[in-house]
CSV table of C-alpha atoms in Angstrom, one decimal:
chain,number,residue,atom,x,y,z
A,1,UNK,CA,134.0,203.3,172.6
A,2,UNK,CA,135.8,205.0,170.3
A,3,UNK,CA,135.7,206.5,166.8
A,4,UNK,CA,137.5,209.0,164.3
A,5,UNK,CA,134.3,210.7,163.9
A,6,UNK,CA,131.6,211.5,166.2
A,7,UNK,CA,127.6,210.8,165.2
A,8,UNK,CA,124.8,212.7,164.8
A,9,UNK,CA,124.1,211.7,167.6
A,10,UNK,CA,126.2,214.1,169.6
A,11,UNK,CA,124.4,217.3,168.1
A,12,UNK,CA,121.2,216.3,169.9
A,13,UNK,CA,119.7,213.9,167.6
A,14,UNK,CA,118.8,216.5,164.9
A,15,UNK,CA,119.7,215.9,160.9
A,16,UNK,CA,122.7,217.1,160.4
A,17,UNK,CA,123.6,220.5,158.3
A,18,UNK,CA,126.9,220.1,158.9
A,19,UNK,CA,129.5,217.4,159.1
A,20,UNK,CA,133.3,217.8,159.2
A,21,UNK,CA,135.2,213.9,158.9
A,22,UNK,CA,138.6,213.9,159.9
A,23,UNK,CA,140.0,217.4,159.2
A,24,UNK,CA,143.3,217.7,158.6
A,25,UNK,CA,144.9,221.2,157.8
A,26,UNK,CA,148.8,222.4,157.1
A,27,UNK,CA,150.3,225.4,156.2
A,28,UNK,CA,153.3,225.5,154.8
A,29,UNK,CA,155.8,227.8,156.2
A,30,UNK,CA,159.6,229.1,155.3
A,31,UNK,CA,160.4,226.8,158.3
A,32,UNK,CA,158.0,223.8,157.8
A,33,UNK,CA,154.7,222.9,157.7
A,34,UNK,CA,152.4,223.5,160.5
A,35,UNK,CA,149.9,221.1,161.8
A,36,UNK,CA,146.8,223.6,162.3
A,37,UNK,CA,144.0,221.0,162.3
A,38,UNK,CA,144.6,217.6,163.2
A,39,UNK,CA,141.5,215.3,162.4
A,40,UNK,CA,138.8,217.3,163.6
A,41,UNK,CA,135.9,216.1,163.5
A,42,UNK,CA,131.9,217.0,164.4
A,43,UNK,CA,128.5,217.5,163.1
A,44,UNK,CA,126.2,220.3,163.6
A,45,UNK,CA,122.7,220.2,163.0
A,46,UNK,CA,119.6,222.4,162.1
A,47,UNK,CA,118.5,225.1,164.6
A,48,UNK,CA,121.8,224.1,166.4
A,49,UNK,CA,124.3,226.6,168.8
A,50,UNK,CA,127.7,225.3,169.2
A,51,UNK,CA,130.8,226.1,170.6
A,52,UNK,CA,134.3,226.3,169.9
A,53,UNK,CA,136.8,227.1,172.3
A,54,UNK,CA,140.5,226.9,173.6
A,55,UNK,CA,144.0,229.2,173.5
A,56,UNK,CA,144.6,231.6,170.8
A,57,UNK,CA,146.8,229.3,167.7
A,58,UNK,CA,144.8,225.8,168.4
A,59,UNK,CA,142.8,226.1,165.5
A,60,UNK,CA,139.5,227.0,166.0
A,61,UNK,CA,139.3,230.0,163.3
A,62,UNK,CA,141.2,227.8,160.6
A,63,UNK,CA,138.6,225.4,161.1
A,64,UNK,CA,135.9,227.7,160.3
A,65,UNK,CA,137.2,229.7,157.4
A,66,UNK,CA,137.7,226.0,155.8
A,67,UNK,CA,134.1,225.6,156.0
A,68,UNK,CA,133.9,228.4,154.0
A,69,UNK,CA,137.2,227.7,151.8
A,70,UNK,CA,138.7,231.0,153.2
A,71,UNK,CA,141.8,229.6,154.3
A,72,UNK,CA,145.0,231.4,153.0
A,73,UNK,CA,146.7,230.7,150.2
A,74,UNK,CA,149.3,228.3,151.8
A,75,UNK,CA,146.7,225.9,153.4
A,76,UNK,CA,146.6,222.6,152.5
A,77,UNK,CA,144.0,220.1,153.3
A,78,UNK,CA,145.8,216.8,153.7
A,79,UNK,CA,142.4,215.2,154.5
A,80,UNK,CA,138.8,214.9,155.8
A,81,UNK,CA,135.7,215.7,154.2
A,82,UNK,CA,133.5,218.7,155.0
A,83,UNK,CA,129.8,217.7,154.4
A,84,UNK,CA,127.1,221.0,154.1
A,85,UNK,CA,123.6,218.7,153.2
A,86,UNK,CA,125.8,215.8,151.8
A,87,UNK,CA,128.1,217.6,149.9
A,88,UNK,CA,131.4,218.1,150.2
A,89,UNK,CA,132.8,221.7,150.0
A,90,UNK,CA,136.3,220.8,149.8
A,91,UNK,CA,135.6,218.7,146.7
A,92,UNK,CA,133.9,221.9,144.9
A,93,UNK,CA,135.6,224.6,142.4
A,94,UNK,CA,136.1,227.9,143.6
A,95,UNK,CA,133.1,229.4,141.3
A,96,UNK,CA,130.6,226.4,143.1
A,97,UNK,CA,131.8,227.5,146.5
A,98,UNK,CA,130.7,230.8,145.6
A,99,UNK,CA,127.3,229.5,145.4
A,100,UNK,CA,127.8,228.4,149.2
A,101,UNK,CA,129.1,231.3,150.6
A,102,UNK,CA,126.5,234.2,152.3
A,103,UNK,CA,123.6,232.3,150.5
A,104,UNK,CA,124.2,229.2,152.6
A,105,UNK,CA,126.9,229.7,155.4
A,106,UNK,CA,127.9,233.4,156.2
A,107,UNK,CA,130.1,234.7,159.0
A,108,UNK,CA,130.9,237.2,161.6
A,109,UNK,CA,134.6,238.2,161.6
A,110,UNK,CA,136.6,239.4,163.9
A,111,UNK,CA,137.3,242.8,164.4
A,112,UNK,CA,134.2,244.5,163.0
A,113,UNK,CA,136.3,247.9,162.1
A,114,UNK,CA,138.5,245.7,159.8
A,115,UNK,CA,135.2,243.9,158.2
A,116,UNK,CA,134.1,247.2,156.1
A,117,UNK,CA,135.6,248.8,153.7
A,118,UNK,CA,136.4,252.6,154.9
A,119,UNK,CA,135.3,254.7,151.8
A,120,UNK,CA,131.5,253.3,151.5
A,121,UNK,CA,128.5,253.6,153.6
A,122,UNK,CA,127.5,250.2,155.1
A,123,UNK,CA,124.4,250.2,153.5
A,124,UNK,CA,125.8,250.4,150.2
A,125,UNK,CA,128.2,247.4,151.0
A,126,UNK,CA,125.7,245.2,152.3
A,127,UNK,CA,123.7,245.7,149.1
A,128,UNK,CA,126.7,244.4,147.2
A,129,UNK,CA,126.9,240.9,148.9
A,130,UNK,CA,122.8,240.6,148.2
A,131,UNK,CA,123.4,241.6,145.0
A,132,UNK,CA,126.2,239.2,144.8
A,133,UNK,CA,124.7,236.3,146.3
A,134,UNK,CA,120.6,236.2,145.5
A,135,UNK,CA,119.6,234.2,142.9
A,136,UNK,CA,117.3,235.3,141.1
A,137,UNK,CA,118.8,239.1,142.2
A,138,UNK,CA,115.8,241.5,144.7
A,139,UNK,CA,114.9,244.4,143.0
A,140,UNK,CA,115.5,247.8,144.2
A,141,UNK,CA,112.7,248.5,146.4
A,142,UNK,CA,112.9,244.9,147.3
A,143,UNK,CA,116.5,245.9,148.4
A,144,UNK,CA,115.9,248.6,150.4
A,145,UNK,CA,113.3,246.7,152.4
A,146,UNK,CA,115.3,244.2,153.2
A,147,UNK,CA,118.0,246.4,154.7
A,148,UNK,CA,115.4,248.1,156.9
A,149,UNK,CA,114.2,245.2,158.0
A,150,UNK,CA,117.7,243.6,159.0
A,151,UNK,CA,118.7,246.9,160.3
A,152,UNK,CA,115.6,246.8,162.8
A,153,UNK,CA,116.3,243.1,163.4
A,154,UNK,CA,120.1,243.5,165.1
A,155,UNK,CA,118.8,246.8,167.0
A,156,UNK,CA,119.6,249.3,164.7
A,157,UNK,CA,118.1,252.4,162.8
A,158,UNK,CA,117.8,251.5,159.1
A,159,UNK,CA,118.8,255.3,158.9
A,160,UNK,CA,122.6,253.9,159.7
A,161,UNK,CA,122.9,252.4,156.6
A,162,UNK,CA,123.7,255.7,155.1
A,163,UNK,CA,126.8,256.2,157.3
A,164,UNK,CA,130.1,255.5,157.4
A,165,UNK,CA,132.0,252.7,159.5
A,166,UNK,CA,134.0,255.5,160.9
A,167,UNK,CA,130.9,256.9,162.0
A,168,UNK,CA,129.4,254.3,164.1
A,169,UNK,CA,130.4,253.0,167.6
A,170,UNK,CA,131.8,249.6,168.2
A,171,UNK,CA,129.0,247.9,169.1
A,172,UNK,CA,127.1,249.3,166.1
A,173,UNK,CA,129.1,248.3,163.6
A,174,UNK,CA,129.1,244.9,165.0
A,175,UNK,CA,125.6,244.7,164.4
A,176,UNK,CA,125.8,246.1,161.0
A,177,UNK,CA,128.5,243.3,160.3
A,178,UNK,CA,125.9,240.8,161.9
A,179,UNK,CA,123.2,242.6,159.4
A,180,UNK,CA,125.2,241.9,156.8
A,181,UNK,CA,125.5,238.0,158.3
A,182,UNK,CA,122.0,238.0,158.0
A,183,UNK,CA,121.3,239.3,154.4
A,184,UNK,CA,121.5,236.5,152.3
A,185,UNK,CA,119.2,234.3,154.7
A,186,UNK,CA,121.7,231.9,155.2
A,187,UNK,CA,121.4,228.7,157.4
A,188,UNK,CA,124.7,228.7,159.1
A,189,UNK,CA,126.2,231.9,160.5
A,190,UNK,CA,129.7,231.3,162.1
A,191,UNK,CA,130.6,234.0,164.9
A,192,UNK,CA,134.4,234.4,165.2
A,193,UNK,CA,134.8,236.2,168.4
A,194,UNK,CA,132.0,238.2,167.7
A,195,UNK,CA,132.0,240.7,170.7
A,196,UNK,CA,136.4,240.9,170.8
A,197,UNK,CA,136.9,244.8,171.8
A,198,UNK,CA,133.1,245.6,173.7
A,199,UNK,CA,132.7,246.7,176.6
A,200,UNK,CA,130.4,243.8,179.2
A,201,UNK,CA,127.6,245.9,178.4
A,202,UNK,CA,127.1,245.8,174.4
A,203,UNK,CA,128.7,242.3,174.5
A,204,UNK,CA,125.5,241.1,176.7
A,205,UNK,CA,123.4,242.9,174.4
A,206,UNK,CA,124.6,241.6,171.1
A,207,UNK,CA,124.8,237.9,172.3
A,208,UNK,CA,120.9,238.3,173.6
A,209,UNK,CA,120.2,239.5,170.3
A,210,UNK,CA,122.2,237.0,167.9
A,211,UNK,CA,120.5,234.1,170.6
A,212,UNK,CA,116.8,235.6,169.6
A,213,UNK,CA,117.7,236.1,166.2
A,214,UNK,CA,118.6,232.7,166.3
A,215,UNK,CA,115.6,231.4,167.8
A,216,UNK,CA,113.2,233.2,165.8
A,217,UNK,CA,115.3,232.8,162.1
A,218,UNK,CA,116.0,228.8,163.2
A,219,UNK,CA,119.3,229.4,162.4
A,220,UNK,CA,122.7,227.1,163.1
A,221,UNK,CA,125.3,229.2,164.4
A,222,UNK,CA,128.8,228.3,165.3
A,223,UNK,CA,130.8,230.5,167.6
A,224,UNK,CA,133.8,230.8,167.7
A,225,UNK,CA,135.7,232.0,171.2
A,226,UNK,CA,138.3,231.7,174.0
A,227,UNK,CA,135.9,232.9,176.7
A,228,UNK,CA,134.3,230.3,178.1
A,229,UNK,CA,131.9,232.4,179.7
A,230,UNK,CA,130.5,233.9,175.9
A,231,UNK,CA,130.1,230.0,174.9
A,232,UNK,CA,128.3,228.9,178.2
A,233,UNK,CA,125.4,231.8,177.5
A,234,UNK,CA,124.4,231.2,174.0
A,235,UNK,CA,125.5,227.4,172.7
A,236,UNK,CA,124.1,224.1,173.2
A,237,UNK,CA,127.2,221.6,172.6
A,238,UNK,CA,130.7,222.6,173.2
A,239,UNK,CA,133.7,221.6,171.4
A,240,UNK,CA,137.5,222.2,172.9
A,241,UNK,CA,140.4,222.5,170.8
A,242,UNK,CA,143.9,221.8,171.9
A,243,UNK,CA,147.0,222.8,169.6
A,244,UNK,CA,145.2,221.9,166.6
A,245,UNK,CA,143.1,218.9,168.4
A,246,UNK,CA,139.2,218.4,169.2
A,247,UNK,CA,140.0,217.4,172.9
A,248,UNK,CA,136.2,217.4,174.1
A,249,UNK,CA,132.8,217.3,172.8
A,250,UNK,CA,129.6,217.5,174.3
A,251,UNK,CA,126.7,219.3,175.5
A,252,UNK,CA,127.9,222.8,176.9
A,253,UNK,CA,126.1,222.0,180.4
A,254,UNK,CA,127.5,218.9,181.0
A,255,UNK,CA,130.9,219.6,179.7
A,256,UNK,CA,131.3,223.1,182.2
A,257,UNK,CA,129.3,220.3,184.8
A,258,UNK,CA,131.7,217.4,184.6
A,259,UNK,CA,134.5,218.1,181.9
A,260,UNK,CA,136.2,214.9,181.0
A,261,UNK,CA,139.7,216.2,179.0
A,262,UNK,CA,142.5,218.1,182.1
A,263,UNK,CA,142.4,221.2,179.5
A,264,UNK,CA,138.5,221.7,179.5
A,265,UNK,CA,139.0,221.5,183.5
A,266,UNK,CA,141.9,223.6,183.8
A,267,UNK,CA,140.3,226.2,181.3
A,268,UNK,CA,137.0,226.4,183.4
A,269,UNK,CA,138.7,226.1,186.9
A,270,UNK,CA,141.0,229.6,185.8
A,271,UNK,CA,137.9,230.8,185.8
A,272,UNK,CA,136.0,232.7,188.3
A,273,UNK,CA,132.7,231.9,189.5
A,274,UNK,CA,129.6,233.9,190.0
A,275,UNK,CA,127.3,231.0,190.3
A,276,UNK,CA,129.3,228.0,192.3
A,277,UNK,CA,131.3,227.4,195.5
A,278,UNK,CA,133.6,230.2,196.5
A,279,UNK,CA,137.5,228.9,195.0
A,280,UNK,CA,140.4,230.3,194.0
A,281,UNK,CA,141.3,230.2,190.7
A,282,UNK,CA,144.0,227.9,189.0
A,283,UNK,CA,146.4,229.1,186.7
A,284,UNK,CA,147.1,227.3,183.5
A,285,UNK,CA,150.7,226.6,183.5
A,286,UNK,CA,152.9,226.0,180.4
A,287,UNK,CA,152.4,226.8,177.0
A,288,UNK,CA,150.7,225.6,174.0
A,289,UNK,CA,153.2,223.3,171.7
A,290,UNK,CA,155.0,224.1,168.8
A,291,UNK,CA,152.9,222.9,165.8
A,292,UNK,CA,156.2,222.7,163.9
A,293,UNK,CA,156.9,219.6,165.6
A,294,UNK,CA,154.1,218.5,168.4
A,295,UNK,CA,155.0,216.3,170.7
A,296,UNK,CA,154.4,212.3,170.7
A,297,UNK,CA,151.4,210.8,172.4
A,298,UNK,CA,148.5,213.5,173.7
A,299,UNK,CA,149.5,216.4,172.9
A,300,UNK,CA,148.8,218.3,176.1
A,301,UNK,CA,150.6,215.8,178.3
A,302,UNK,CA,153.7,217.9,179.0
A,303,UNK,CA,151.1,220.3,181.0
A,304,UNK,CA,149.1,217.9,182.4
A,305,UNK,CA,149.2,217.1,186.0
A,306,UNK,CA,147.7,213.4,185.4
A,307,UNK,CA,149.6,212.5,182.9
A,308,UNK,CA,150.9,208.7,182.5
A,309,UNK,CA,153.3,207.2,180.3
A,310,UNK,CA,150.9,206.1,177.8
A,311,UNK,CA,150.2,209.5,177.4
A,312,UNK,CA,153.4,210.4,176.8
A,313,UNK,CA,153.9,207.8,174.4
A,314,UNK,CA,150.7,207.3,172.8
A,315,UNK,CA,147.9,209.4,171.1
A,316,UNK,CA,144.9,209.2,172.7
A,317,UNK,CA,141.8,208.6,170.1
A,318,UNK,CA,138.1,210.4,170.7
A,319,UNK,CA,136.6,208.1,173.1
A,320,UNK,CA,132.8,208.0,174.5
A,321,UNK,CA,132.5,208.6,177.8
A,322,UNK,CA,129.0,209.4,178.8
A,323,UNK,CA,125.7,209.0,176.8
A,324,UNK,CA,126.6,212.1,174.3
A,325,UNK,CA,130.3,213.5,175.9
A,326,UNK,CA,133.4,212.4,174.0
A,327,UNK,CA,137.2,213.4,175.1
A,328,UNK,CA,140.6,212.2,174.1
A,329,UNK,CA,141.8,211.3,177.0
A,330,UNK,CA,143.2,208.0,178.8
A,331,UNK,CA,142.4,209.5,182.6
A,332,UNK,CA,139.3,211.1,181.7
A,333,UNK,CA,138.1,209.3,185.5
A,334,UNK,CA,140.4,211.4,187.1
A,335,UNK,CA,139.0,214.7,186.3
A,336,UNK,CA,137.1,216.1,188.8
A,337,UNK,CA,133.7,217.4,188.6
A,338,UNK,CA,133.4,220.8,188.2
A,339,UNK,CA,129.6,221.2,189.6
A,340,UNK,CA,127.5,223.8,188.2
A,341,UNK,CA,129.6,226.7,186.8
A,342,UNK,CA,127.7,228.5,184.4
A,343,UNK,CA,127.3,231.8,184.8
């Protein structure tokens, strides 16, 4: 079976929050245009965890700052349709996606130094987006219980509020960034790398807490990652992304079980693991393509050891391959099962 778009289905049977329909993102370059996104597409639904992951540059973070229109300024959305509740947000005017953004879909950058503005105290900062985004706006004593009470829920003093990034360590300031997630009530929170830069330690810790928070808020959350082991602990389906490509799609167990795309098994098999028969790891050779000008056919063939002809020549589409796993991939037999590799 095949199709362009995958069903509900495939996010566990719940009503979809989110659907994305055939993606397709360029950026226009002094040299070209660049394929970033190339017909992704997935649905996400209500209380959901899920996973994206693959090689820094295949396009996982350009797919979610176009859920939240964030994309720079030379992005251009050739096609697809990204559905929050039945509308579609690229169809909206820049002062109606406001009306999405924090209140409905919020989102945990990268690099939580960079997310604050140096010369305020974070309290003050994450007063500005509730002030920004509530309708109709919290009063001040309203306010300031609110930020206790977020401060308290990621693990913090509210007494931190009054400080300075500079002031706080890594790990706090990635809660306070995940506070400020959080402040609007929104129903999808996307996680772009969200522990990059911790130490093992705090990274454990904030990924327990964003799981409970999770739980207990019944929150969608999308993370975004190239460690596979981050997306194994905290997500319930798993999508791969290969030089702009969804290559695999499923639920995260039985994707690290029996992954059915040669990247997904190469990824998890130049990994380590804890858990599963001793092995020594395999090294991922090659590189990713140029997106200036991928190559014809799958675009992962010229590093892939089962690659055929057809693959060389042409694309393969998303294909069903077990009751709710999907891959693009014409020898998705041949992969070998993994067995049980999460951590």
């Amino acid at each position: 079976m095949t199709a362009d778009r995958l069903p509900v289905e495939v996010s566990g049977g719940r009503a979809p929050l989110l659907e994305v329909s055939g993606l397709v993102l360029r950026y226009d370059t002094e040299v070209g245009e660049v394929s970033a996104v190339e017909n992704v597409s997935f649905s996400l639904g209500r209380a959901e965890a899920m996973g994206l992951v693959g090689e820094s540059g295949c396009g996982k973070t350009s797919v979610a700052l176009s859920l939240l229109r964030l994309a720079p300024d030379n992005a251009r959305y050739r096609s697809g349709s990204i559905l929050w509740e039945g509308v579609d947000l690229l169809g909206l005017s820049d002062q109606q996606m406001r009306l999405y953004r924090w209140a409905e879909i919020s989102m945990v950058f990268q690099g939580a130094m960079n997310a604050w503005n140096p010369v305020y105290r974070v309290g003050e900062q994450i007063r500005e987006a509730m002030y920004q985004h509530f309708d109709p706006p919290l009063s001040k004593p309203e306010t300031n219980q609110r930020l206790d009470d977020l401060f308290r829920l990621v693990g913090l003093d509210p007494a931190v509020q009054n400080r300075y990034p500079h002031e706080l360590s890594g790990g706090m300031r990635q809660r306070a960034v995940i506070a400020m997630a959080l402040s609007c009530e929104p129903k999808l929170i996307i996680a772009d790398e969200p522990t990059t830069a911790l130490d093992v330690i705090v990274q454990a810790q904030i990924l327990e807490e964003l799981k409970e928070i999770q739980e207990d808020l019944g929150l969608s959350i999308l993370y975004i990652s190239h460690d596979m082991a981050v997306i194994a602990q905290v997500t319930d389906t798993i999508g791969v992304m290969y030089a702009g490509k969804l290559v695999e799609f499923g639920p995260t167990r039985e994707v690290f079980r029996r992954p059915r795309h040669p990247y997904s098994f190469l990824l998890l098999s130049s990994i380590p693991s804890v858990t599963g028969p001793r092995r020594r790891p395999v090294s991922l050779e090659g590189t990713p393509p140029n997106l200036l000008a991928p190559p014809a056919g799958c675009r992962f063939h010229p590093r892939c050891p089962w690659a055929t002809e057809q693959c060389r020549n042409d694309e393969p589409p998303m294909m069903q391959i077990g009751p709710s796993q999907w891959a693009a991939c014409w020898n998705a037999e041949q992969v070998p099962e993994m067995g049980d590799q999460l951590p």
